[in-house]
Short mmCIF file of C-alpha atoms in Angstrom, two decimals:
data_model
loop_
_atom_site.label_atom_id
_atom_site.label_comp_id
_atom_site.label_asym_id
_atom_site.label_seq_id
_atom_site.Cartn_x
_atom_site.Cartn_y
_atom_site.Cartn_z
CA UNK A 82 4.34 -21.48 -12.05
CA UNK A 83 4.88 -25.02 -10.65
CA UNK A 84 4.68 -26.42 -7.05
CA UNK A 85 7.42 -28.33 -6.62
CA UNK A 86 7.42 -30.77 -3.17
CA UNK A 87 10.60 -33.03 -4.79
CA UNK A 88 13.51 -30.21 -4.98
CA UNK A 89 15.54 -29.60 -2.32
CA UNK A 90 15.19 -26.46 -1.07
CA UNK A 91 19.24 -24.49 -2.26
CA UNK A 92 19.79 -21.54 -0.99
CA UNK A 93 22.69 -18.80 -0.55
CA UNK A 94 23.42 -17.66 3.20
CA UNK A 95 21.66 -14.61 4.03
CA UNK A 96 23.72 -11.39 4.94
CA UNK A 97 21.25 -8.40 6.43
CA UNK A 98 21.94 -6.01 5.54
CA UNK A 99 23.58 -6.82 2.06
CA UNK A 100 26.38 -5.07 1.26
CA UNK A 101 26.73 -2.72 -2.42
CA UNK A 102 23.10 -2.67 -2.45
CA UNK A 103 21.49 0.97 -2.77
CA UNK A 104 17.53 2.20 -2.12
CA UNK A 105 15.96 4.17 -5.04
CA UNK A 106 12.26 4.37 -3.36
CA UNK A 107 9.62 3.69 -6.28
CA UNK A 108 6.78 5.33 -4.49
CA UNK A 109 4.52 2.12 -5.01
CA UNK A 110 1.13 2.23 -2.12
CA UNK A 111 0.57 -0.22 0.34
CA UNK A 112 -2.48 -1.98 0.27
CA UNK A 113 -4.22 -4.16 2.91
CA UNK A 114 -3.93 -7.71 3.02
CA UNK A 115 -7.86 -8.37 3.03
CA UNK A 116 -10.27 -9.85 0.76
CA UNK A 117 -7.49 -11.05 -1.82
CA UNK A 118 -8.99 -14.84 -2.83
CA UNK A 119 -6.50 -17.57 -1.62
CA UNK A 120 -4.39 -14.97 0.94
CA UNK A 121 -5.81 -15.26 4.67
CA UNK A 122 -4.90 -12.40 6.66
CA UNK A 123 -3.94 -13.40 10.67
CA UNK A 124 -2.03 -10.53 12.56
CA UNK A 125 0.54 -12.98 15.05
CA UNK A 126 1.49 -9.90 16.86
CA UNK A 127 -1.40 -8.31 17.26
CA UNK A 128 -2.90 -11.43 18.57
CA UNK A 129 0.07 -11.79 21.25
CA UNK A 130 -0.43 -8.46 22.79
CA UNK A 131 2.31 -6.24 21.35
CA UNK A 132 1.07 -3.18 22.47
CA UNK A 133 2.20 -0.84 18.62
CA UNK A 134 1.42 -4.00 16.19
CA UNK A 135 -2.13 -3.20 14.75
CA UNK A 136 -5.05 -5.33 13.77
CA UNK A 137 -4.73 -5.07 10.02
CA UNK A 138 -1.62 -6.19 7.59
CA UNK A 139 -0.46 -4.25 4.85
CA UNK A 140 2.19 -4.77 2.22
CA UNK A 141 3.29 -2.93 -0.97
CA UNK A 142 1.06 -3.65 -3.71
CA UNK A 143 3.50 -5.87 -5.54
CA UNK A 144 4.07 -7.85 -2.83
CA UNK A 145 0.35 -8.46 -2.45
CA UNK A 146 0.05 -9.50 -5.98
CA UNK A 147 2.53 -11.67 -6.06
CA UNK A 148 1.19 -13.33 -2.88
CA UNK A 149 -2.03 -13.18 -4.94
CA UNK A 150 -0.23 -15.39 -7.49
CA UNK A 151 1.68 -17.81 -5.31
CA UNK A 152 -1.52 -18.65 -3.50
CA UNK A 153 -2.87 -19.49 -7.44
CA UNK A 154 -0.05 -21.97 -7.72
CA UNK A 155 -0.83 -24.01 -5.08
CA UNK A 156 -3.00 -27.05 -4.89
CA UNK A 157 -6.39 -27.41 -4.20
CA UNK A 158 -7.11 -27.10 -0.61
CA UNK A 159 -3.85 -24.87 0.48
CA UNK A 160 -3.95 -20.99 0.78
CA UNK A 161 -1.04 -18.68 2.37
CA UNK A 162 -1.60 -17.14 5.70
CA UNK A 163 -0.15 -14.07 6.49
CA UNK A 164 1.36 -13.44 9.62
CA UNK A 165 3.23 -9.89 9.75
CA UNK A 166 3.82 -7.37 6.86
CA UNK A 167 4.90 -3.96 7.85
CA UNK A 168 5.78 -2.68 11.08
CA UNK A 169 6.37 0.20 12.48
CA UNK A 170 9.51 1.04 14.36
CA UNK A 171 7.70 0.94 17.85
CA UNK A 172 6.73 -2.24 16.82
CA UNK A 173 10.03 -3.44 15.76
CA UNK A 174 11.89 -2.34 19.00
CA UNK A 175 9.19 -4.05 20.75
CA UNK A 176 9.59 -7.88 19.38
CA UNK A 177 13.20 -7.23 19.99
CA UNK A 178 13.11 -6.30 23.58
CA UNK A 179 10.63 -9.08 24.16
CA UNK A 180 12.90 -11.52 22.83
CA UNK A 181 16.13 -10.25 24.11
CA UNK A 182 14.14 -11.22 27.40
CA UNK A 183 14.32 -14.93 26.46
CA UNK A 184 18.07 -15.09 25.93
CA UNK A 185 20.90 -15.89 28.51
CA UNK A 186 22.39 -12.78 27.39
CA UNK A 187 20.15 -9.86 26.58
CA UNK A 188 23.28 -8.20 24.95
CA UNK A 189 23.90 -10.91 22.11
CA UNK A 190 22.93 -9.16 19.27
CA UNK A 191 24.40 -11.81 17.05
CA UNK A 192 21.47 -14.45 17.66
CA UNK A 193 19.05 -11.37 17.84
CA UNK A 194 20.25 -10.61 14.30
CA UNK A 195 19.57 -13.95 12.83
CA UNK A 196 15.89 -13.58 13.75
CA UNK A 197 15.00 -9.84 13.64
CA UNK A 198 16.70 -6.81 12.56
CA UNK A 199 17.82 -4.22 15.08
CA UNK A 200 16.14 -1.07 15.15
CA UNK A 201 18.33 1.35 13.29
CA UNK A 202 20.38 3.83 15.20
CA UNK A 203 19.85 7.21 13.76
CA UNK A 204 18.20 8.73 10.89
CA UNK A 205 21.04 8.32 7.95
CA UNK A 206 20.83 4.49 8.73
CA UNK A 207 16.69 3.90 8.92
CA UNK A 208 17.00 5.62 5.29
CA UNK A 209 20.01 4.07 3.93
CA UNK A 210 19.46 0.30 5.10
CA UNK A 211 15.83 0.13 6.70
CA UNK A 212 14.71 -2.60 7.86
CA UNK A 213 12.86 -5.34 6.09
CA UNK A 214 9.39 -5.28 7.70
CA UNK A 215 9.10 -1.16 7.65
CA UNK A 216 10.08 -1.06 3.86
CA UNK A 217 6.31 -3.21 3.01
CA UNK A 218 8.29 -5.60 1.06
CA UNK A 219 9.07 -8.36 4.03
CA UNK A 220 6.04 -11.02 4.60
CA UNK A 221 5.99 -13.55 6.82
CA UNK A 222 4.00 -16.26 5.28
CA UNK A 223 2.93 -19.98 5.71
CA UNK A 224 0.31 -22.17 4.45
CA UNK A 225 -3.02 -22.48 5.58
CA UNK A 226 -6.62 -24.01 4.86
CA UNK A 227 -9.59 -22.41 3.06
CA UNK A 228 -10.72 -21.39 6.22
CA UNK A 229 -6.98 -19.76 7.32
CA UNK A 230 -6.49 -22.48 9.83
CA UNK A 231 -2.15 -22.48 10.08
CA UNK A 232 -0.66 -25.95 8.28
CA UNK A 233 1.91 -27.35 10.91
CA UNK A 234 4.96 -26.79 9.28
CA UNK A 235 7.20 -27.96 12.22
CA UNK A 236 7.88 -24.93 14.05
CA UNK A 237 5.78 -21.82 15.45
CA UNK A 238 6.00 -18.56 14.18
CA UNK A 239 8.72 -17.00 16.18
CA UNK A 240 10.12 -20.28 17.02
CA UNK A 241 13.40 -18.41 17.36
CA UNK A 242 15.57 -22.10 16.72
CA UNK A 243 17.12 -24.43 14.95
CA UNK A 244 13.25 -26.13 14.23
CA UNK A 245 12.51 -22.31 12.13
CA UNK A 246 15.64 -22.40 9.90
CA UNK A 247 14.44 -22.93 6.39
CA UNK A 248 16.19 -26.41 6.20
CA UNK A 249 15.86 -27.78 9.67
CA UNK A 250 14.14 -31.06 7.33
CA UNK A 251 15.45 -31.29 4.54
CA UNK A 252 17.33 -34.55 5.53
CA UNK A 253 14.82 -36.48 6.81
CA UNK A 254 12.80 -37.75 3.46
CA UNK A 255 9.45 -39.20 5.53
CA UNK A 256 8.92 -35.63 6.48
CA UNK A 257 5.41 -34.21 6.49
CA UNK A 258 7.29 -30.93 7.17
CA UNK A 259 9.91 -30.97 4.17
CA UNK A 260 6.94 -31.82 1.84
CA UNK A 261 5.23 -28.85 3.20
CA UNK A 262 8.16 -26.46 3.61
CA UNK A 263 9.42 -27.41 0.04
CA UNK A 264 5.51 -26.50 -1.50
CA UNK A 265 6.11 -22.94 0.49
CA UNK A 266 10.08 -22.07 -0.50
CA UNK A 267 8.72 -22.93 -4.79
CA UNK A 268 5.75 -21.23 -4.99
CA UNK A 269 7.08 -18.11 -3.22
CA UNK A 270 10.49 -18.15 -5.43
CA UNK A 271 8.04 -18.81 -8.18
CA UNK A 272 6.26 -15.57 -7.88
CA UNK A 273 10.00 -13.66 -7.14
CA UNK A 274 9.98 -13.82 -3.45
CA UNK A 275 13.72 -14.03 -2.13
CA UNK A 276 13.73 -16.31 0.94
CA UNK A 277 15.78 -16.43 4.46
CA UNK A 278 18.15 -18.76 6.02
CA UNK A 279 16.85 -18.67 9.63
CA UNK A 280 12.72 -18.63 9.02
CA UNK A 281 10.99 -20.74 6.97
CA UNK A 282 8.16 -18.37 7.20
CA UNK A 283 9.94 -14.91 6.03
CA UNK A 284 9.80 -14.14 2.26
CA UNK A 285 10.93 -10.64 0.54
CA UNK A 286 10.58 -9.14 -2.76
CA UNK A 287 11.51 -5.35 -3.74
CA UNK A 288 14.03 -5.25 -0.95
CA UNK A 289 17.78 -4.97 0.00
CA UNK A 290 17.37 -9.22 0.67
CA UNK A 291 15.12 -9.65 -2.30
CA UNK A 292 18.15 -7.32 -4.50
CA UNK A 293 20.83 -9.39 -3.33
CA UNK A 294 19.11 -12.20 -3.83
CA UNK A 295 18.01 -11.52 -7.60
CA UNK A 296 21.91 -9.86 -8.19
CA UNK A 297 20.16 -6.73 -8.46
CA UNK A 298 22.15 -3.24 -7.32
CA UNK A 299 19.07 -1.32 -5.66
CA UNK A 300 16.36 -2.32 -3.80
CA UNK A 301 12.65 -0.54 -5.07
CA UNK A 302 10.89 0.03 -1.67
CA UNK A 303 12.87 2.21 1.00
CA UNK A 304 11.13 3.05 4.31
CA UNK A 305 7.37 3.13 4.93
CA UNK A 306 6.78 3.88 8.12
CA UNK A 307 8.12 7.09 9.53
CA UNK A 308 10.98 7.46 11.26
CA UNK A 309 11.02 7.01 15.03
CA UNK A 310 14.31 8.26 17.86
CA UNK A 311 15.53 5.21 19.39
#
């Protein structure tokens, strides 16, 4: 697997959730993101007070290898930082509520949707199309130092903006930010992560996204958090 900082980063718009794609559940565990050489483990919403986001991360085990792998490809000196893996519902309904608060209209679930997936309505859609972050399969992901001190990559996590879509720099050559964005978007493609359109930081892989992505017909992880009434 190569780093690449010279290819543009190409990808297809996202749709969530993609349509035609099915869930056969593969049963694989989740493990926690800790002690994994080269992956740094820093819970954002934990750290920001939301009340149902624990302390700890946890992702399917796949998902951790894989970030095990990426983090192998990258040069000397840069590790991945993990931000968020999976959340609970609570959780879920929670970030969106916060940041419907920011927006001129709480009810415009359009921009909500570019940034975070609604909490599903009833218990025939949390198992047919659940979403990203509760299936252990969605990471949000940037780079770091050895230490896990963040790499500015031109926008904070959350940034909910035009700054946080994945190719906010890809025009401007002289860019510190492209370079670094660029090094992100290859290595995680290069250990099957499927990317998305409006954060540079969220990667998937064994997911409806990731499916679509790879022209696969069913995604591998279904829910794995239980379900919650809205």
């Amino acid at each position: 697997m190569i780093t690449r900082t010279d290819a543009p980063i190409v990808i297809e718009p996202t749709v969530s959730p993609p349509p035609g794609i099915g869930v056969r559940e593969c049963g694989e565990p989740l493990e926690e993101v800790a002690g994994v050489p080269g992956v740094h483990a820093g819970p954002a919403y934990h750290r920001r007070g939301i009340a149902a986001a624990g302390s700890r991360i946890f992702l399917r085990r796949r998902v951790l290898a894989a970030l095990r792998s990426a983090s192998a490809a990258l040069p000397d000196g840069v590790d991945l930082l993990v931000w968020d893996g999976l959340r609970t519902l609570e959780t879920q309904a929670e970030i969106v509520e916060r940041f419907r608060r920011t927006l001129p209209d709480p009810g415009d679930d359009a921009t909500v949707e570019m940034y975070l997936a609604l909490p599903p309505a009833d218990r025939e859609e949390f198992t047919a199309s659940p979403p990203p972050h509760a299936t252990g399969g969605a990471v949000d992901v940037t780079l770091c130092d050895p230490s896990g001190r963040e790499l500015d990559l031109g926008a904070e996590f959350d940034e909910f903006n035009e700054r946080s879509w994945l190719t906010h720099y890809e025009n401007d050559s002289r860019s510190e930010y492209r370079r670094l964005r660029r090094m992100l978007y290859w290595t995680m493609l290069g250990a099957g992560f499927a990317p998305y359109s409006w954060e540079f930081w969220h990667y998937e892989l064994g997911t409806m996204v990731s499916a679509a992505f790879h022209g696969e017909r069913f995604a591998e992880y279904g829910a794995a958090v239980p379900w919650r009434n809205p």
